[in-house]
XYZ file of C-alpha atoms in Angstrom:
692
model
C -0.155 0.056 -0.344
C 0.701 3.480 -0.758
C 2.040 5.194 2.560
C -0.815 7.802 2.703
C -2.883 4.785 2.146
C -1.887 2.986 5.003
C -2.767 6.032 6.678
C -5.770 6.665 5.779
C -6.880 3.268 6.929
C -4.753 3.238 10.138
C -6.683 6.509 11.422
C -9.994 5.678 10.191
C -9.486 1.500 12.348
C -7.156 2.707 14.640
C -7.834 6.373 15.905
C -11.671 6.407 14.532
C -10.806 9.998 12.796
C -12.600 11.906 10.160
C -10.081 11.790 7.453
C -10.131 13.861 3.775
C -8.447 12.052 1.074
C -7.316 14.228 -1.611
C -5.778 12.331 -4.229
C -5.305 12.047 -8.148
C -7.751 9.828 -10.215
C -6.185 6.212 -10.416
C -4.690 6.203 -6.597
C -6.410 3.493 -5.053
C -8.886 5.798 -2.579
C -11.350 2.980 -2.611
C -8.916 0.696 -1.812
C -8.683 2.294 1.763
C -12.440 2.056 2.145
C -12.482 -1.459 1.329
C -9.887 -2.404 3.611
C -11.014 -0.339 6.566
C -14.179 -1.924 5.341
C -13.096 -5.391 5.949
C -10.823 -4.809 9.714
C -13.662 -2.415 11.140
C -16.130 -5.839 10.594
C -13.416 -8.271 11.952
C -13.738 -6.609 15.189
C -17.418 -5.954 14.918
C -18.212 -2.392 13.626
C -21.505 -2.162 11.710
C -21.882 -1.971 7.599
C -19.900 0.947 5.822
C -22.612 3.613 4.327
C -21.077 4.874 1.007
C -22.476 8.220 -0.203
C -22.160 7.469 -4.396
C -23.119 10.170 -7.273
C -23.358 7.997 -10.320
C -24.603 4.476 -11.065
C -21.829 4.057 -12.991
C -20.026 4.485 -10.411
C -21.403 2.633 -7.565
C -21.557 -0.721 -10.327
C -17.852 -0.627 -10.366
C -17.694 -0.213 -6.741
C -19.885 -3.232 -5.947
C -17.716 -5.168 -8.697
C -14.918 -3.717 -6.913
C -15.964 -5.083 -3.100
C -16.888 -8.366 -4.323
C -13.370 -8.884 -5.836
C -12.074 -8.070 -2.557
C -14.916 -10.189 -0.666
C -16.756 -7.833 0.611
C -20.457 -7.714 0.796
C -22.315 -4.981 -1.003
C -25.084 -3.711 -2.548
C -26.588 -0.169 -3.341
C -29.911 1.677 -2.718
C -30.620 3.789 -6.109
C -33.047 5.221 -8.499
C -32.534 1.788 -10.706
C -33.707 -1.140 -8.362
C -36.584 0.057 -5.865
C -38.010 -3.458 -6.560
C -35.083 -4.604 -4.338
C -34.655 -1.543 -1.769
C -37.291 -3.348 0.944
C -35.052 -6.739 0.979
C -31.387 -4.739 0.990
C -33.496 -2.594 3.508
C -33.601 -6.318 5.909
C -30.233 -7.127 4.537
C -28.821 -3.958 6.070
C -30.146 -4.747 9.333
C -29.522 -7.621 9.826
C -25.831 -7.260 9.059
C -25.783 -10.045 6.106
C -24.131 -6.969 3.931
C -20.921 -5.166 4.845
C -21.835 -2.178 1.994
C -24.265 -0.533 1.675
C -24.289 2.286 -1.179
C -27.229 4.933 -1.632
C -26.896 7.856 -4.268
C -27.297 11.479 -2.178
C -30.730 11.711 -3.317
C -31.607 8.963 -1.419
C -30.836 11.096 1.757
C -33.822 13.386 1.492
C -36.444 10.460 -0.155
C -39.031 10.381 2.947
C -38.985 7.147 3.804
C -35.201 6.616 4.018
C -34.676 10.150 5.391
C -37.389 8.837 7.914
C -36.933 5.483 8.489
C -33.773 4.079 7.256
C -31.478 7.079 7.797
C -31.755 6.945 11.592
C -30.952 3.195 11.624
C -28.057 3.714 9.479
C -26.413 6.276 11.581
C -26.820 4.336 14.333
C -25.655 1.157 13.288
C -23.013 2.084 11.067
C -19.423 1.474 10.901
C -17.689 3.983 8.552
C -19.294 6.483 6.631
C -17.973 7.194 3.038
C -18.183 10.597 0.765
C -16.938 9.425 -1.934
C -16.531 12.552 -4.676
C -16.802 14.609 -1.988
C -15.902 17.594 -3.733
C -20.004 17.624 -4.197
C -20.747 18.836 -0.864
C -18.843 21.847 -1.787
C -20.572 25.111 -3.654
C -17.133 26.136 -4.176
C -16.337 23.185 -6.571
C -17.552 23.047 -10.261
C -20.020 19.928 -9.804
C -22.189 21.058 -6.200
C -25.278 18.991 -5.348
C -27.337 20.122 -2.650
C -28.094 16.596 -1.715
C -24.569 16.049 -0.407
C -25.349 18.852 2.227
C -27.901 16.892 3.769
C -24.934 14.918 5.370
C -24.251 17.159 7.585
C -27.469 15.743 9.783
C -26.295 12.155 9.333
C -22.653 13.447 10.277
C -24.140 14.776 13.467
C -26.698 11.862 14.581
C -23.211 9.492 14.365
C -21.840 7.978 17.622
C -19.153 9.089 19.453
C -16.194 6.966 17.564
C -17.710 6.007 14.600
C -14.741 6.964 11.328
C -15.837 9.297 8.200
C -13.382 9.162 5.398
C -14.427 11.633 2.443
C -12.453 10.985 -0.960
C -12.443 12.977 -4.172
C -9.392 13.665 -7.081
C -10.785 16.617 -7.960
C -10.772 19.551 -5.148
C -8.644 22.795 -4.891
C -7.371 24.459 -1.935
C -10.847 25.770 -1.023
C -12.485 22.806 -1.820
C -10.567 21.352 0.286
C -11.047 23.573 3.139
C -14.764 23.628 2.859
C -14.802 19.815 2.711
C -12.596 19.257 5.941
C -14.724 21.558 8.239
C -18.174 20.206 7.017
C -16.434 16.877 8.300
C -14.749 18.067 11.313
C -18.444 19.254 12.436
C -18.530 18.607 16.011
C -15.691 16.304 15.836
C -12.311 17.499 16.097
C -9.901 18.424 12.981
C -10.212 16.161 10.041
C -7.257 14.574 8.784
C -6.689 15.962 5.108
C -4.171 13.528 2.946
C -3.419 15.616 -0.076
C -1.065 14.209 -2.477
C 0.046 15.597 -6.146
C -2.174 15.127 -9.068
C 0.357 14.176 -11.749
C -0.928 11.426 -14.100
C 2.357 9.735 -15.440
C 0.213 7.566 -17.756
C -1.215 10.248 -19.822
C -0.198 12.377 -23.149
C -1.997 15.289 -23.682
C -2.826 17.199 -26.572
C -5.365 19.353 -27.883
C -6.371 19.514 -31.770
C -7.892 22.481 -33.026
C -10.032 21.730 -36.061
C -12.283 24.214 -38.355
C -15.917 22.872 -37.529
C -17.683 19.703 -36.070
C -17.754 18.447 -39.842
C -13.745 18.603 -39.106
C -13.993 17.308 -36.271
C -15.970 14.388 -36.946
C -13.633 13.398 -39.900
C -10.862 13.921 -37.983
C -12.540 10.667 -35.250
C -12.732 8.771 -38.741
C -9.886 9.047 -39.819
C -7.632 8.731 -36.624
C -10.128 6.713 -34.151
C -8.351 3.271 -34.690
C -5.151 4.928 -34.410
C -5.715 5.723 -30.462
C -5.042 2.686 -28.058
C -6.582 0.339 -26.964
C -10.750 1.327 -26.057
C -11.866 4.542 -24.789
C -14.377 6.901 -24.118
C -15.640 9.922 -26.651
C -16.837 13.045 -24.919
C -19.711 14.779 -25.943
C -21.460 18.323 -24.801
C -24.883 17.263 -25.248
C -27.113 14.412 -25.428
C -27.801 15.203 -29.086
C -24.166 15.539 -29.975
C -23.544 12.767 -28.310
C -26.073 10.730 -30.849
C -24.954 12.426 -33.635
C -21.847 11.727 -33.569
C -22.339 7.589 -32.375
C -24.521 7.467 -35.506
C -22.055 8.741 -37.746
C -19.245 6.811 -36.384
C -21.742 3.847 -36.788
C -22.261 4.510 -40.675
C -18.061 4.503 -40.807
C -17.535 0.913 -39.479
C -16.960 1.561 -35.559
C -18.318 -0.404 -32.781
C -19.143 2.516 -30.469
C -22.362 3.451 -28.664
C -24.019 6.129 -26.801
C -24.065 6.639 -23.081
C -26.077 10.022 -21.779
C -28.547 10.686 -19.199
C -31.420 9.752 -22.121
C -30.469 6.130 -22.109
C -31.888 3.604 -20.655
C -30.905 2.095 -17.728
C -30.519 -1.620 -19.472
C -28.510 -0.231 -22.359
C -26.289 1.990 -20.264
C -25.300 -1.582 -18.117
C -24.863 -3.309 -21.577
C -22.746 -0.454 -22.610
C -20.477 -0.622 -19.651
C -19.953 -4.122 -19.619
C -19.167 -3.517 -23.376
C -16.326 -0.922 -23.166
C -15.157 -2.684 -20.096
C -14.521 -6.156 -22.008
C -13.357 -3.968 -24.741
C -16.197 -5.473 -26.926
C -16.458 -1.190 -28.106
C -13.768 0.573 -29.392
C -15.677 3.443 -27.688
C -18.369 4.583 -25.671
C -19.495 8.299 -27.279
C -20.933 9.854 -23.726
C -21.851 12.611 -21.978
C -20.940 13.357 -18.786
C -23.539 11.008 -17.069
C -20.498 8.914 -17.445
C -18.017 10.830 -15.703
C -16.646 10.537 -11.527
C -15.421 6.869 -10.629
C -16.060 4.978 -13.966
C -12.844 2.432 -13.857
C -11.554 0.502 -16.217
C -7.993 0.550 -15.842
C -6.560 -0.294 -19.372
C -8.811 2.032 -20.748
C -6.337 3.684 -23.505
C -7.743 6.879 -24.511
C -10.378 10.385 -23.836
C -11.535 12.205 -26.419
C -13.411 15.646 -26.329
C -15.716 16.628 -28.983
C -15.628 19.829 -27.299
C -14.432 21.435 -24.232
C -16.346 21.036 -20.713
C -16.831 24.609 -19.113
C -14.501 23.872 -16.299
C -10.758 22.506 -16.233
C -11.425 21.082 -12.909
C -14.061 19.123 -14.377
C -12.035 18.302 -17.567
C -8.934 16.522 -15.266
C -11.579 14.174 -13.836
C -12.908 13.181 -17.070
C -10.182 12.481 -18.251
C -8.577 10.511 -15.209
C -11.203 7.784 -16.435
C -7.696 6.664 -18.548
C -4.684 5.163 -18.166
C -5.162 3.850 -14.342
C -3.527 0.705 -15.262
C -1.407 1.428 -18.781
C 1.670 2.362 -19.066
C 0.613 4.843 -21.644
C -2.783 6.609 -22.782
C -3.610 9.407 -24.996
C -6.093 12.141 -24.130
C -7.299 14.833 -26.649
C -9.575 18.197 -26.668
C -10.814 18.940 -29.966
C -12.770 21.754 -28.878
C -15.597 23.664 -31.230
C -16.530 27.421 -32.200
C -20.251 26.522 -30.107
C -18.410 25.472 -27.028
C -19.077 28.924 -25.428
C -22.916 28.723 -26.617
C -23.737 25.304 -24.677
C -21.572 27.009 -21.639
C -24.409 29.337 -21.524
C -27.037 27.200 -22.110
C -26.376 24.987 -19.156
C -25.285 28.096 -16.891
C -28.929 28.465 -16.689
C -28.854 26.510 -13.448
C -27.239 29.499 -11.389
C -29.058 30.287 -7.742
C -32.829 32.340 -8.578
C -32.716 35.879 -7.665
C -33.516 36.783 -4.217
C -37.217 37.698 -5.235
C -37.903 34.062 -6.804
C -36.973 32.793 -3.285
C -38.725 34.563 -1.645
C -41.807 33.979 -3.287
C -41.556 30.555 -3.058
C -41.390 30.352 0.428
C -44.347 33.136 0.890
C -45.644 30.229 -1.780
C -45.118 27.285 0.807
C -45.665 29.333 4.026
C -49.535 30.338 2.450
C -50.293 26.648 1.333
C -52.855 24.737 3.686
C -50.858 21.525 2.371
C -47.683 20.287 1.423
C -46.956 21.098 -2.421
C -45.546 19.298 -5.192
C -43.160 20.438 -7.461
C -45.324 20.485 -10.596
C -48.111 22.395 -8.139
C -45.317 25.248 -7.324
C -44.439 25.693 -10.739
C -47.812 27.528 -11.310
C -47.084 29.672 -8.472
C -43.529 30.463 -8.821
C -41.979 31.815 -12.322
C -38.755 29.020 -12.167
C -38.117 26.474 -14.508
C -38.377 22.860 -13.040
C -34.604 21.967 -13.138
C -33.983 25.355 -10.662
C -36.767 24.797 -9.002
C -35.898 20.744 -7.462
C -32.141 22.546 -7.243
C -33.448 25.619 -4.942
C -35.883 23.387 -2.844
C -33.082 21.063 -1.941
C -31.016 24.180 -0.960
C -33.289 25.911 0.792
C -33.852 22.087 2.404
C -30.167 21.947 3.580
C -30.517 25.174 4.940
C -33.443 24.710 7.186
C -35.960 26.818 5.702
C -38.270 24.127 4.026
C -38.634 20.926 4.310
C -39.609 17.261 2.048
C -42.471 15.403 3.221
C -45.051 13.424 1.962
C -47.005 14.659 -0.743
C -44.618 17.281 -1.475
C -42.787 20.729 0.439
C -43.376 22.534 3.278
C -42.209 25.686 4.523
C -40.572 25.539 8.339
C -40.908 29.027 9.121
C -37.327 29.397 10.238
C -35.854 32.217 9.263
C -33.892 32.291 6.299
C -30.701 34.672 4.821
C -30.362 35.452 1.280
C -26.713 34.894 0.595
C -26.415 36.989 -2.253
C -22.447 37.682 -1.735
C -22.150 33.875 -2.107
C -23.759 33.484 -4.565
C -22.024 36.003 -6.646
C -19.014 34.609 -5.675
C -19.737 30.926 -7.223
C -21.061 32.793 -10.392
C -17.884 34.581 -10.889
C -15.447 31.477 -10.267
C -18.180 29.748 -12.626
C -16.934 32.197 -15.433
C -13.107 32.213 -13.999
C -13.271 27.886 -14.612
C -14.489 29.184 -18.161
C -11.686 31.053 -18.897
C -9.453 28.600 -17.446
C -10.255 26.211 -20.307
C -10.066 28.747 -22.554
C -6.453 29.189 -21.775
C -5.590 25.972 -21.858
C -6.448 25.438 -25.128
C -4.350 28.570 -26.325
C -1.501 27.467 -23.478
C 2.081 26.892 -25.220
C 2.896 25.708 -21.225
C 2.946 22.144 -20.467
C -0.719 21.327 -20.216
C -0.742 18.907 -17.548
C 1.177 21.473 -15.538
C -1.638 23.708 -16.258
C -4.588 21.853 -14.601
C -2.682 20.926 -11.617
C -2.210 24.118 -10.796
C -5.895 25.112 -11.485
C -6.229 22.424 -8.778
C -3.466 24.284 -6.085
C -1.477 21.295 -6.615
C 1.643 22.696 -5.071
C 4.159 20.329 -6.658
C 2.722 21.341 -10.489
C 5.787 20.870 -12.972
C 6.199 19.893 -16.403
C 5.444 16.425 -17.309
C 7.376 15.919 -20.501
C 5.059 14.296 -22.471
C 2.321 16.829 -23.441
C 1.786 18.598 -27.056
C 3.464 21.582 -25.725
C 6.286 19.732 -23.536
C 7.158 17.197 -26.288
C 5.716 18.225 -29.495
C 2.878 17.519 -31.253
C 2.119 13.912 -30.905
C -1.458 13.755 -32.728
C -2.163 14.254 -36.233
C -4.578 16.898 -37.811
C -4.372 15.927 -41.212
C -8.244 15.346 -42.516
C -9.120 14.460 -46.218
C -11.419 15.583 -48.247
C -13.499 12.989 -48.717
C -13.741 12.303 -45.049
C -14.724 15.991 -44.550
C -17.369 16.025 -47.275
C -18.993 12.289 -45.876
C -19.605 14.049 -42.366
C -20.743 17.513 -43.583
C -23.135 15.451 -45.741
C -24.464 13.190 -41.994
C -24.628 16.467 -40.081
C -26.294 18.445 -42.932
C -29.226 15.502 -43.123
C -32.231 17.733 -41.215
C -34.951 16.678 -39.445
C -35.820 15.645 -35.522
C -39.297 14.761 -34.202
C -40.507 17.706 -32.484
C -42.541 15.712 -29.688
C -46.382 17.404 -29.142
C -47.935 18.306 -25.577
C -50.601 15.919 -24.377
C -51.221 17.198 -20.607
C -52.315 20.311 -19.204
C -49.736 21.458 -16.180
C -50.935 20.746 -12.615
C -52.639 23.386 -10.811
C -53.665 25.948 -13.709
C -56.843 26.012 -12.060
C -55.512 27.620 -8.914
C -54.582 30.604 -10.913
C -58.023 31.063 -12.706
C -56.970 28.936 -15.958
C -59.609 26.859 -16.511
C -57.127 23.746 -18.108
C -56.317 20.694 -15.983
C -55.550 16.818 -17.126
C -55.341 15.453 -20.915
C -55.697 17.690 -23.963
C -58.703 16.435 -25.498
C -57.908 14.486 -28.630
C -59.508 17.361 -31.187
C -57.168 19.832 -29.523
C -54.168 18.586 -29.790
C -50.968 19.337 -31.498
C -49.672 16.352 -33.943
C -46.209 15.008 -33.751
C -44.026 17.542 -35.414
C -40.676 18.227 -36.618
C -37.566 20.699 -36.842
C -34.855 20.923 -38.615
C -32.502 20.026 -35.616
C -32.251 20.809 -32.586
C -29.812 23.879 -30.667
C -27.705 20.963 -28.940
C -27.039 19.297 -32.291
C -23.602 20.007 -33.719
C -24.498 19.630 -37.386
C -27.919 21.830 -37.850
C -27.429 23.423 -34.429
C -24.344 24.943 -35.356
C -26.243 26.377 -38.123
C -29.296 27.786 -36.830
C -28.078 29.263 -33.234
C -26.487 32.465 -34.639
C -29.619 32.621 -36.605
C -31.959 32.778 -33.986
C -29.534 34.452 -31.066
C -31.461 37.471 -29.251
C -28.728 39.956 -31.041
C -29.360 37.891 -34.547
C -30.930 40.920 -37.300
C -34.442 39.557 -38.367
C -34.245 38.625 -42.293
C -35.950 36.723 -44.829
C -34.798 33.174 -44.517
C -32.007 31.765 -45.846
C -32.445 29.361 -48.932
C -29.907 26.724 -47.875
C -32.381 26.655 -44.201
C -35.517 27.332 -46.572
C -34.379 24.205 -48.606
C -33.697 21.593 -45.674
C -37.267 22.912 -44.476
C -38.574 21.552 -47.578
C -36.244 18.185 -47.562
C -37.924 17.707 -43.712
C -41.517 18.502 -45.173
C -40.638 15.745 -47.958
C -38.957 13.230 -46.010
C -42.065 13.365 -43.240
C -44.290 12.727 -46.316
C -42.455 9.732 -46.880
C -42.342 8.671 -43.610
C -44.818 5.553 -41.811
C -48.428 7.619 -41.350
C -47.220 10.926 -43.856
C -49.486 11.626 -46.085
C -47.559 10.392 -48.721
C -48.060 6.677 -47.296
C -49.843 4.068 -47.801
C -50.745 3.141 -43.907
C -54.380 2.989 -43.193
C -54.252 6.118 -40.234
C -51.891 8.373 -42.585
C -52.695 11.668 -42.297
C -54.346 13.902 -44.696
C -51.644 15.848 -47.202
C -51.760 19.704 -45.694
C -54.545 22.205 -47.429
C -52.532 25.176 -45.826
C -49.987 26.791 -44.412
C -50.336 28.679 -40.992
C -47.333 30.889 -39.451
C -47.352 31.400 -35.571
C -46.434 35.367 -35.099
C -43.283 37.019 -33.900
C -42.071 39.732 -31.989
C -38.638 38.803 -32.471
C -38.285 37.360 -35.917
C -41.717 38.173 -37.641
C -39.582 38.461 -41.075
C -38.192 35.317 -40.522
C -41.111 32.779 -39.644
C -42.915 34.925 -42.530
C -40.551 34.081 -45.069
C -40.140 30.660 -43.928
C -44.396 29.761 -43.769
C -44.830 31.585 -47.351
C -41.472 29.629 -49.072
C -42.855 26.405 -47.688
C -46.424 27.062 -49.118
C -45.073 28.753 -52.434
C -42.875 25.497 -52.680
C -45.328 22.885 -51.868
C -48.519 24.674 -53.879
C -50.850 25.347 -50.951
C -52.302 28.067 -49.790
C -50.486 30.417 -46.982
C -53.797 31.250 -44.902
C -52.635 33.671 -42.528
C -50.808 34.205 -39.187
C -52.246 34.291 -36.187
C -51.963 37.450 -34.262
C -51.439 38.413 -30.484
C -54.254 40.043 -28.497
C -52.241 40.469 -25.425
C -48.517 41.618 -26.927
C -46.557 41.100 -23.334
C -47.779 36.937 -23.379
C -44.601 35.213 -25.321
C -42.598 37.741 -23.528
C -43.806 36.767 -20.217
C -43.883 33.367 -21.359
C -39.675 33.195 -22.171
C -37.516 30.750 -20.527
C -40.468 30.025 -17.662
C -41.982 26.600 -16.266
C -44.632 24.979 -17.940
C -47.352 26.661 -15.794
C -45.805 30.094 -15.534
C -45.491 29.601 -19.928
C -48.990 28.476 -20.742
C -50.005 31.135 -17.872
C -48.664 33.979 -20.426
C -49.872 32.082 -23.550
C -53.287 30.988 -22.492
C -55.111 34.124 -23.730
C -52.180 35.494 -25.611
C -53.204 34.200 -29.702
C -56.453 34.435 -31.231
C -57.777 33.615 -34.940
C -58.327 36.894 -36.827
C -61.220 36.552 -39.021
C -59.976 36.269 -42.853
C -57.824 33.081 -41.136
C -60.836 31.746 -39.663
C -62.722 31.967 -42.814
C -59.962 30.480 -44.671
C -59.785 27.741 -41.751
C -63.437 27.084 -42.323
C -63.397 26.352 -46.077
C -60.439 24.057 -46.222
C -61.100 22.096 -43.133
C -57.759 19.887 -43.628
C -54.542 19.428 -41.990
C -52.207 23.241 -41.584
C -49.022 23.187 -41.281
C -48.153 25.384 -38.433
C -45.105 27.462 -39.184
C -42.463 28.869 -36.224
C -39.124 29.531 -35.860
C -38.424 27.585 -32.441
C -39.760 25.610 -29.776
C -38.828 25.107 -26.008
C -41.438 23.803 -23.872
C -43.957 23.527 -26.848
C -46.923 25.377 -25.015
C -46.821 27.758 -28.056
C -47.411 25.028 -30.398
C -50.150 23.607 -27.953
C -52.055 27.064 -27.519
C -51.732 27.662 -30.899
C -53.123 24.116 -32.255
C -55.907 23.972 -29.793
C -57.301 27.807 -31.486
C -56.920 26.368 -34.940
C -58.712 22.926 -34.318
C -61.656 25.174 -32.279
C -61.724 27.166 -35.885
C -62.448 24.261 -38.012
C -59.093 23.383 -38.843
C -58.025 19.478 -39.075
C -54.678 18.030 -37.449
C -52.115 20.838 -37.095
C -48.588 19.675 -37.912
C -46.023 22.373 -36.266
C -42.722 22.933 -38.300
C -39.676 24.802 -36.770
C -36.625 25.467 -37.683
C -34.785 24.502 -33.805
C -35.882 22.669 -30.959
C -33.888 22.922 -27.386
């Protein structure tokens, strides 16, 4: 064992201390808690509880424990049918290790029934990926902060171990302080973060097509099997489809991947049955394949610390592994898209607390959405933070106010926002630096021993080829230029609308629903997303639809017509051919939308029936980036069918194409379709340029 491994085990087993181990990926942090578990169990201690953030990481840990002769079980969102059995095994002492996800810590039944028993019987508490505790870190997760309650409830003398590879000095101090609460000062064991097996490099290419073409030409030259990281689900799926088309054995892995498919993909990679997994950050912390030969990033993560963590998947058990970053011009647009998770403004937080205080019963998140102008993801994260701070509490049926005073820490939230901006600048600097890349990453993590590695492209000279043949680029362009994605319609009204004076609830009647539509692409695509983002940017000028975009829209319509159920198919349930085109009114881009609708009508030899009109001019503006309930509240009476359009619909009485520039939540299309169908149109078939 390494010296610090043995020191950590001794501190846990002999001294019953609380310890924080900050060591590089592949150093052997899991060995510390498995050896400590074995020794403590021999002495009669209760089972070890490990709080672990990702399913892939949990599965690795269960397998590692089994190889060490340790019985481990896991409680997470993928195995609810096993929870009761696992609880019984934990209480009876049949298992040595229980792995739980941080989200379980505030599941009502787990928190109220199981957590007190675990706190009373556990022999060792392990917090894996402990940087998630600190909101100063790159991957703060509010659920981790609930560990404070469990730490406070542990019996005196129960050791605690926190481990991470990605904590700078400030995060280390913050986590150590939280660990030591009420139990004396925590032992901190921090080592150098160099990864001697990794060879880092950057390959700058003009666009997404060149990056995919580069992969197709050079993937086989990379050692062994590995991971190709993409910034979005859509980009991962696009890259997977292209690489398979080129004959490579690759699988997609993201938050959208079904659990069974994830399991199979992990096994395929572990057993080298695929050349690579094309993954989002869903395959991140802790995934352990010792012989992983390479990590390639199609686009830059927004944080050098997150980047260090992801590249740390490679080279754990081999002498050499290649790490390459292929940055893209769209990276910063994607960073901005995901930056919407910043902590809400004080007025929004106070509004939520007031809504909960005024409620006579617990409010679910969907019910709160009708009262609070926050998107669901931000609302859920905010509630978790407020729960940790003691201002709200999760109970059966939803959330309640505790009535305890709460202070909005504006200075801290602003500092965290500045920290995120600094991390983004550091990633720009990483791409451009002429200094050692490994040293750069180590300094971002406050590694005092950081020094030139002698291996990266800046230290030893460029080693990754940058050449891409014209034929490969042409093939990638053809793949990325293929437009068309489905746009799913809304089928149910949001919860809680009657409470705000809008009499809409339950399922949308079939005769008022929008049909499944089409978009040229998603804004998160690396193909059409890159083309559409500048066209739809807030500061973009409003101009007629570009010719290439109109041609692509016509191509999407042609494919739609030929699809099963399309108006050009022979299926018995095929929709009838559209009888006309209707435009959604646009405040920001009226010329773009009007020219798109009229252009489609002209090419398809269809009548342009007209445009819906605004009767409440601020409706669409109020609906911008709100949650579903707030969007519907703003849009429910914002549109009307003008007389000329109503007459045209009565005359045609057939399906109509409903044309707009962009759909995010789908509520504009749902409200517009309901109006058109009430005005005697047939099915409403949405066609938009971009979907979120």
